[in-house]
Short mmCIF file of C-alpha atoms in Angstrom, two decimals:
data_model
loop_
_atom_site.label_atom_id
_atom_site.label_comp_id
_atom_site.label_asym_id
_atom_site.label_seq_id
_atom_site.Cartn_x
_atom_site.Cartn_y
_atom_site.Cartn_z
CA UNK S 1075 9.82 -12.44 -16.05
CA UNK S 1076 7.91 -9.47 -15.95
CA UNK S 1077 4.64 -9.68 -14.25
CA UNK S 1078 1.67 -6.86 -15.11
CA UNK S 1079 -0.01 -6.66 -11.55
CA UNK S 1080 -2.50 -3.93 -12.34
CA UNK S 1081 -5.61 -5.30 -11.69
CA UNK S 1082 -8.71 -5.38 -13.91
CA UNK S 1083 -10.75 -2.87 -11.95
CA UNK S 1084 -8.80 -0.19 -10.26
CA UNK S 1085 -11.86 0.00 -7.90
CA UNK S 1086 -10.86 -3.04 -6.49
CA UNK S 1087 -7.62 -1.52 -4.84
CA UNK S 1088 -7.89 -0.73 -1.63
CA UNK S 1089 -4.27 -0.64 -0.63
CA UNK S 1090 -0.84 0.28 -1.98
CA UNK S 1091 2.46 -0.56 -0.97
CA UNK S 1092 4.42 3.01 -1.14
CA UNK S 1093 7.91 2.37 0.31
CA UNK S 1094 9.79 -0.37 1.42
CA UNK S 1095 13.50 -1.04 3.24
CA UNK S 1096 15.38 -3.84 4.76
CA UNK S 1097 16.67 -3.92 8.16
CA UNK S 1098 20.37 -2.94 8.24
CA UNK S 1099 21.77 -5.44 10.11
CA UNK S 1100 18.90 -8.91 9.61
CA UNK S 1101 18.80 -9.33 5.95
CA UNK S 1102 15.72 -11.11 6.18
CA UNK S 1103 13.40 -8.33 7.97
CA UNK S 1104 11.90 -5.70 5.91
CA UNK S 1105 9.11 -3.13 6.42
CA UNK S 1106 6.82 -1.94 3.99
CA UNK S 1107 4.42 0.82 4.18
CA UNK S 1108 0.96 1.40 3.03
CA UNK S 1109 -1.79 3.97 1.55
CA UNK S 1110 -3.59 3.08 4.74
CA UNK S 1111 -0.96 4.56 7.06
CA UNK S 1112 0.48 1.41 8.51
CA UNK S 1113 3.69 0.19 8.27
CA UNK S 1114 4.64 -4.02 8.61
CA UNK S 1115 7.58 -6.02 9.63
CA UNK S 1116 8.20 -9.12 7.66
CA UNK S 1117 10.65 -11.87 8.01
CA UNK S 1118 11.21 -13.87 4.74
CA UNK S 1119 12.40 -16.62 7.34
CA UNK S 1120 8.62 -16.94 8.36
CA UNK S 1121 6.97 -16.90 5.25
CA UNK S 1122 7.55 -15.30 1.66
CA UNK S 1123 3.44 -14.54 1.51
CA UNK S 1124 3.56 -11.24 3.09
CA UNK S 1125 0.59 -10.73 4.46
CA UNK S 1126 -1.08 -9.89 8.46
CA UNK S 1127 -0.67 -13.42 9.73
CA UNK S 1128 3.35 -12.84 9.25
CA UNK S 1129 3.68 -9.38 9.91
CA UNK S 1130 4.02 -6.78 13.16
CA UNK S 1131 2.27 -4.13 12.24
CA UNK S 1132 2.75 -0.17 13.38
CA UNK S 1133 -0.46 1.94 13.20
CA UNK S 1134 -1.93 4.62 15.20
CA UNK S 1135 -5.60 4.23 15.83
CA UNK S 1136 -7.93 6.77 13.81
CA UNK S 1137 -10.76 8.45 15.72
CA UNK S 1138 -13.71 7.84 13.65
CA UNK S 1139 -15.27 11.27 14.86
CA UNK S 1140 -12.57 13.07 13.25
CA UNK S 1141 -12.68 11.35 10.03
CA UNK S 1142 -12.90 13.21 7.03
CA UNK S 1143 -12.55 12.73 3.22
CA UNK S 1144 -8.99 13.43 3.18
CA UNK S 1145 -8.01 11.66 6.35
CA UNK S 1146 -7.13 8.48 4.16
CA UNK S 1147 -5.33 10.76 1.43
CA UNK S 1148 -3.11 12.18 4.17
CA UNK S 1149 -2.57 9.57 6.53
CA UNK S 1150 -1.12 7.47 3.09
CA UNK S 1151 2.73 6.79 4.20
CA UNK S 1152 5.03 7.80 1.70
CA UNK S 1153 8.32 6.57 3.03
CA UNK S 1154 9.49 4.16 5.95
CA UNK S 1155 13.64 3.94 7.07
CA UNK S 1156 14.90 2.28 10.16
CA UNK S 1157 17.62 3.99 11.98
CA UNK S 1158 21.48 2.67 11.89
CA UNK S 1159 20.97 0.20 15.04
CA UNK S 1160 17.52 -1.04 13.68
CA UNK S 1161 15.73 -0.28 17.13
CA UNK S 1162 13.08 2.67 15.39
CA UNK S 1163 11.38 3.10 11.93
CA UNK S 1164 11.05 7.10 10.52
CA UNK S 1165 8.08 6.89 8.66
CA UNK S 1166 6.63 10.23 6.63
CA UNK S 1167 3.00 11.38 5.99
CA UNK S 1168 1.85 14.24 4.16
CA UNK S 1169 1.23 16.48 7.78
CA UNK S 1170 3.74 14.64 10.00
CA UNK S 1171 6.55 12.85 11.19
CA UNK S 1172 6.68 9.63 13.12
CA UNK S 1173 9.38 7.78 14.99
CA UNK S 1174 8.43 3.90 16.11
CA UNK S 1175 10.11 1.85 18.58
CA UNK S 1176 10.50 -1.40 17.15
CA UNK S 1177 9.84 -2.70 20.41
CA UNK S 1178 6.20 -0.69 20.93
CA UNK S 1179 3.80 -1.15 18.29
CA UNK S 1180 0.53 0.73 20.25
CA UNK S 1181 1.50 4.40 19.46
CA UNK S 1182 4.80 6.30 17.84
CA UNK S 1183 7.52 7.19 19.89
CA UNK S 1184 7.62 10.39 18.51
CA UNK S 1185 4.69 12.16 16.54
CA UNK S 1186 5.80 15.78 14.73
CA UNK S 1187 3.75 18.01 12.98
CA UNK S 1188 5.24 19.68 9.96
CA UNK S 1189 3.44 22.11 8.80
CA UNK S 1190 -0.60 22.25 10.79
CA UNK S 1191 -0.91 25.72 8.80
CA UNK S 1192 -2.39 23.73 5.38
CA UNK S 1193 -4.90 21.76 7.36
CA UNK S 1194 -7.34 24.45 6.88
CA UNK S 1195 -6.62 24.30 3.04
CA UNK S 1196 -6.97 20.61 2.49
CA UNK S 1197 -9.97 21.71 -0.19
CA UNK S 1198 -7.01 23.54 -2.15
CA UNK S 1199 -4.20 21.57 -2.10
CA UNK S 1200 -6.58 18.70 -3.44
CA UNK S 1201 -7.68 20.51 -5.95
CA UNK S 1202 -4.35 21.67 -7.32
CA UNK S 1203 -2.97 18.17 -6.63
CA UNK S 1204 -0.64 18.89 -4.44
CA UNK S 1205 -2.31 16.70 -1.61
CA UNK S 1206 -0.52 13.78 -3.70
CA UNK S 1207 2.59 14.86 -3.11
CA UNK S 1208 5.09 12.32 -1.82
CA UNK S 1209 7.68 13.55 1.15
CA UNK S 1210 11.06 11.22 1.61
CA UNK S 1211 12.43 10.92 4.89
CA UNK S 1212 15.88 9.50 5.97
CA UNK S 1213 18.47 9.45 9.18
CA UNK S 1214 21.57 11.32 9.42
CA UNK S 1215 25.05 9.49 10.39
CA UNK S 1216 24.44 8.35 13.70
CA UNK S 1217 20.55 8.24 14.22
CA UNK S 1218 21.01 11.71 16.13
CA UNK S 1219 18.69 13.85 13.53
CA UNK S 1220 15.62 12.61 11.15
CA UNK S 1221 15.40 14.97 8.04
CA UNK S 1222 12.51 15.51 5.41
CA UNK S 1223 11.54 17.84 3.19
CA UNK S 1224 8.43 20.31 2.79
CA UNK S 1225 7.09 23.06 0.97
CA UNK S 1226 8.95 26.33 0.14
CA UNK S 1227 12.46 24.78 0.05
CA UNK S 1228 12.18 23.57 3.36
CA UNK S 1229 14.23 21.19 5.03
CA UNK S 1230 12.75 19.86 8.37
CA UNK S 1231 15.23 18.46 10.80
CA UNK S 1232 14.20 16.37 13.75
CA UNK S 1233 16.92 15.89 16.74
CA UNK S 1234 16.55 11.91 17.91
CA UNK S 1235 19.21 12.15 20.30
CA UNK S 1236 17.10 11.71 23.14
CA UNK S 1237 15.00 8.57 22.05
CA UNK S 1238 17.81 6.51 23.20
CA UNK S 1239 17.98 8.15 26.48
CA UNK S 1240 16.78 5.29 29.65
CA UNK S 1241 14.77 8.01 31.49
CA UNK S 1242 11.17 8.44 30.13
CA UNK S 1243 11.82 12.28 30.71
CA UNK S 1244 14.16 12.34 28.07
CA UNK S 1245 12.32 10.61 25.92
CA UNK S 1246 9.17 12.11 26.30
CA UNK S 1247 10.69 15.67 25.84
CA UNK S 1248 8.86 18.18 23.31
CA UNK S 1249 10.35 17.46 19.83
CA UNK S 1250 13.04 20.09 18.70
CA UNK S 1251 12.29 20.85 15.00
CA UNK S 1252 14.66 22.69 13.29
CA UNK S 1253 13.73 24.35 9.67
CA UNK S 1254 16.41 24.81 6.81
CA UNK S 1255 15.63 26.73 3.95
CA UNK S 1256 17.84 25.78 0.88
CA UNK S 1257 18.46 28.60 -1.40
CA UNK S 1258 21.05 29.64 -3.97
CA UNK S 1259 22.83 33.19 -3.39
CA UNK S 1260 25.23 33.05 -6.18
CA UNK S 1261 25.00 31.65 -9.55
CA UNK S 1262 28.86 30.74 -9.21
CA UNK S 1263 28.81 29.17 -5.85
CA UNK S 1264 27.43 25.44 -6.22
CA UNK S 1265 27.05 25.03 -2.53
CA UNK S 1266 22.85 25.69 -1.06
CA UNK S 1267 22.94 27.92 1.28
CA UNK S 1268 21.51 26.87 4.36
CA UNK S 1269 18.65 29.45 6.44
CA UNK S 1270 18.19 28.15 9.67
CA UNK S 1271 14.61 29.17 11.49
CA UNK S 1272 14.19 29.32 15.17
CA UNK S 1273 11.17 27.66 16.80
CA UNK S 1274 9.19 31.57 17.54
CA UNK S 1275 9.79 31.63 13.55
CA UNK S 1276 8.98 28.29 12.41
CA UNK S 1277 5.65 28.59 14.64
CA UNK S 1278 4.87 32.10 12.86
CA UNK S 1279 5.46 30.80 9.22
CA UNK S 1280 3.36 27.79 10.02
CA UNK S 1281 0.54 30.45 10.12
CA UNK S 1282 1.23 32.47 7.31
CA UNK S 1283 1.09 29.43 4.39
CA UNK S 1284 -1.52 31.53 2.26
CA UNK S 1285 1.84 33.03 0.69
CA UNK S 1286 2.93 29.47 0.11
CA UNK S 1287 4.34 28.98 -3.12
CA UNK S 1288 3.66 24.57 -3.31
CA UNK S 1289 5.84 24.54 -6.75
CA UNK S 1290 8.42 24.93 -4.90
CA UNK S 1291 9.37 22.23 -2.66
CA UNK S 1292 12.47 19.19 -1.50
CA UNK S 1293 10.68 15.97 -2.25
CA UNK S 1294 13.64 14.12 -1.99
CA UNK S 1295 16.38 13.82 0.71
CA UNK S 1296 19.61 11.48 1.70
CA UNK S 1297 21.92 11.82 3.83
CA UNK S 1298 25.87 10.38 3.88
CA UNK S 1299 26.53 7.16 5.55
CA UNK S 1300 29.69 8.67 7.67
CA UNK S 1301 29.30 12.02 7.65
CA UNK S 1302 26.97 14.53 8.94
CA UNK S 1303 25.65 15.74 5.17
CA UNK S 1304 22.38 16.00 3.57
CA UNK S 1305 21.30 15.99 -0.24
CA UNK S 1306 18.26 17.45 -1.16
CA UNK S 1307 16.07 17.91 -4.40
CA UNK S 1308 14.58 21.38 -4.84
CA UNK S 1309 11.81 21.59 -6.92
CA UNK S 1310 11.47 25.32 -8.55
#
């Protein structure tokens, strides 16, 4: 049966589901994320209602001080994916990156800014609409790397290999950020070429987005179950 669920007054929604993904080895946990920034764990085994009472949910705190009118609009979750052992959850905003131990539901594990430069520019990326636009995220073969896409054919790559370490100095090392920029040299060659930018670079592009072209960005990612590959969608 199909089933319209649009309510009568779009004033009255306050919240929208924006991703969702089962747990790859329980078949009966999920997690769902939200417009509001949070992400919940359900177990159908519990209840098929999902709602709070039967759900763990992962959300940082917001500072009320620091609230603005696009705090909401950027803090909206666009995708959620737990990693190949189901310990963590990637989950993608439209500023940063977050890694969540399923086991620690105060605060991320890890939490990466992607690109700090348009926070100053918030006034023109809603105006042009591209405030809306929705990021994927996904893990590589192993859990070792989280990758996601950005603006100007960027591909952001996040190394997870220490998350798992048992010493909190390993996990509680800076993030390393790599940034890949996808291009195509020859018009024969079907392969993207891949651009790889150091940290010193990355940090000096971050400040330079007023040359930002925001038509042309990788939306969508996925990576290969076995191997250590990556698929992206450039936008252009």
């Amino acid at each position: 049966n199909l089933v319209d669920i649009k309510p009568a007054n779009m004033e009255d929604l306050t919240e929208v589901l924006t991703s969702a993904s089962f747990h790859p080895t329980h078949c009966s946990l999920f997690a769902f994320c939200t417009s509001k920034g949070a992400i919940r764990l359900a177990d159908l085994r519990e209840s098929f209602h999902v709602n709070n009472n039967y759900c763990k949910t992962f959300e940082m705190a917001s500072d009320p001080c620091h609230r603005t009118f696009f705090s909401e609009i950027i803090g909206s979750l666009s995708d959620t994916k737990f990693s190949a052992d189901g310990r963590y959850l990637l989950a993608r905003d439209y500023l940063t990156l977050k890694v969540w131990d399923m086991a620690m539901d105060a605060r991320p594990l890890k939490l990466v800014p992607l690109h700090e430069g348009l926070r100053p520019r918030l006034c023109e990326l809603y105006e042009n609409d591209c405030i809306f636009d929705k990021f994927e995220c996904t893990w590589t073969a192993g859990g070792k790397a989280a990758v996601t896409g950005s603006y100007k054919n960027q591909i952001k790559v996040l190394d997870t290999s220490s998350i798992a370490q048992p010493s909190n100095k390993a996990r509680n090392a800076p993030p390393q950020l790599l940034t890949f920029k996808a291009c195509r040299p020859q018009r024969r060659q079907p392969k993207l070429a891949v651009q790889v930018t150091s940290n010193a670079q990355r940090a000096q592009q971050d400040q330079i987005y007023e040359q930002a072209d925001f038509q042309h960005k990788v939306r969508h990612v996925a990576s290969h179950p076995f191997q250590n590959e990556i698929a992206a969608a450039v936008q252009n």
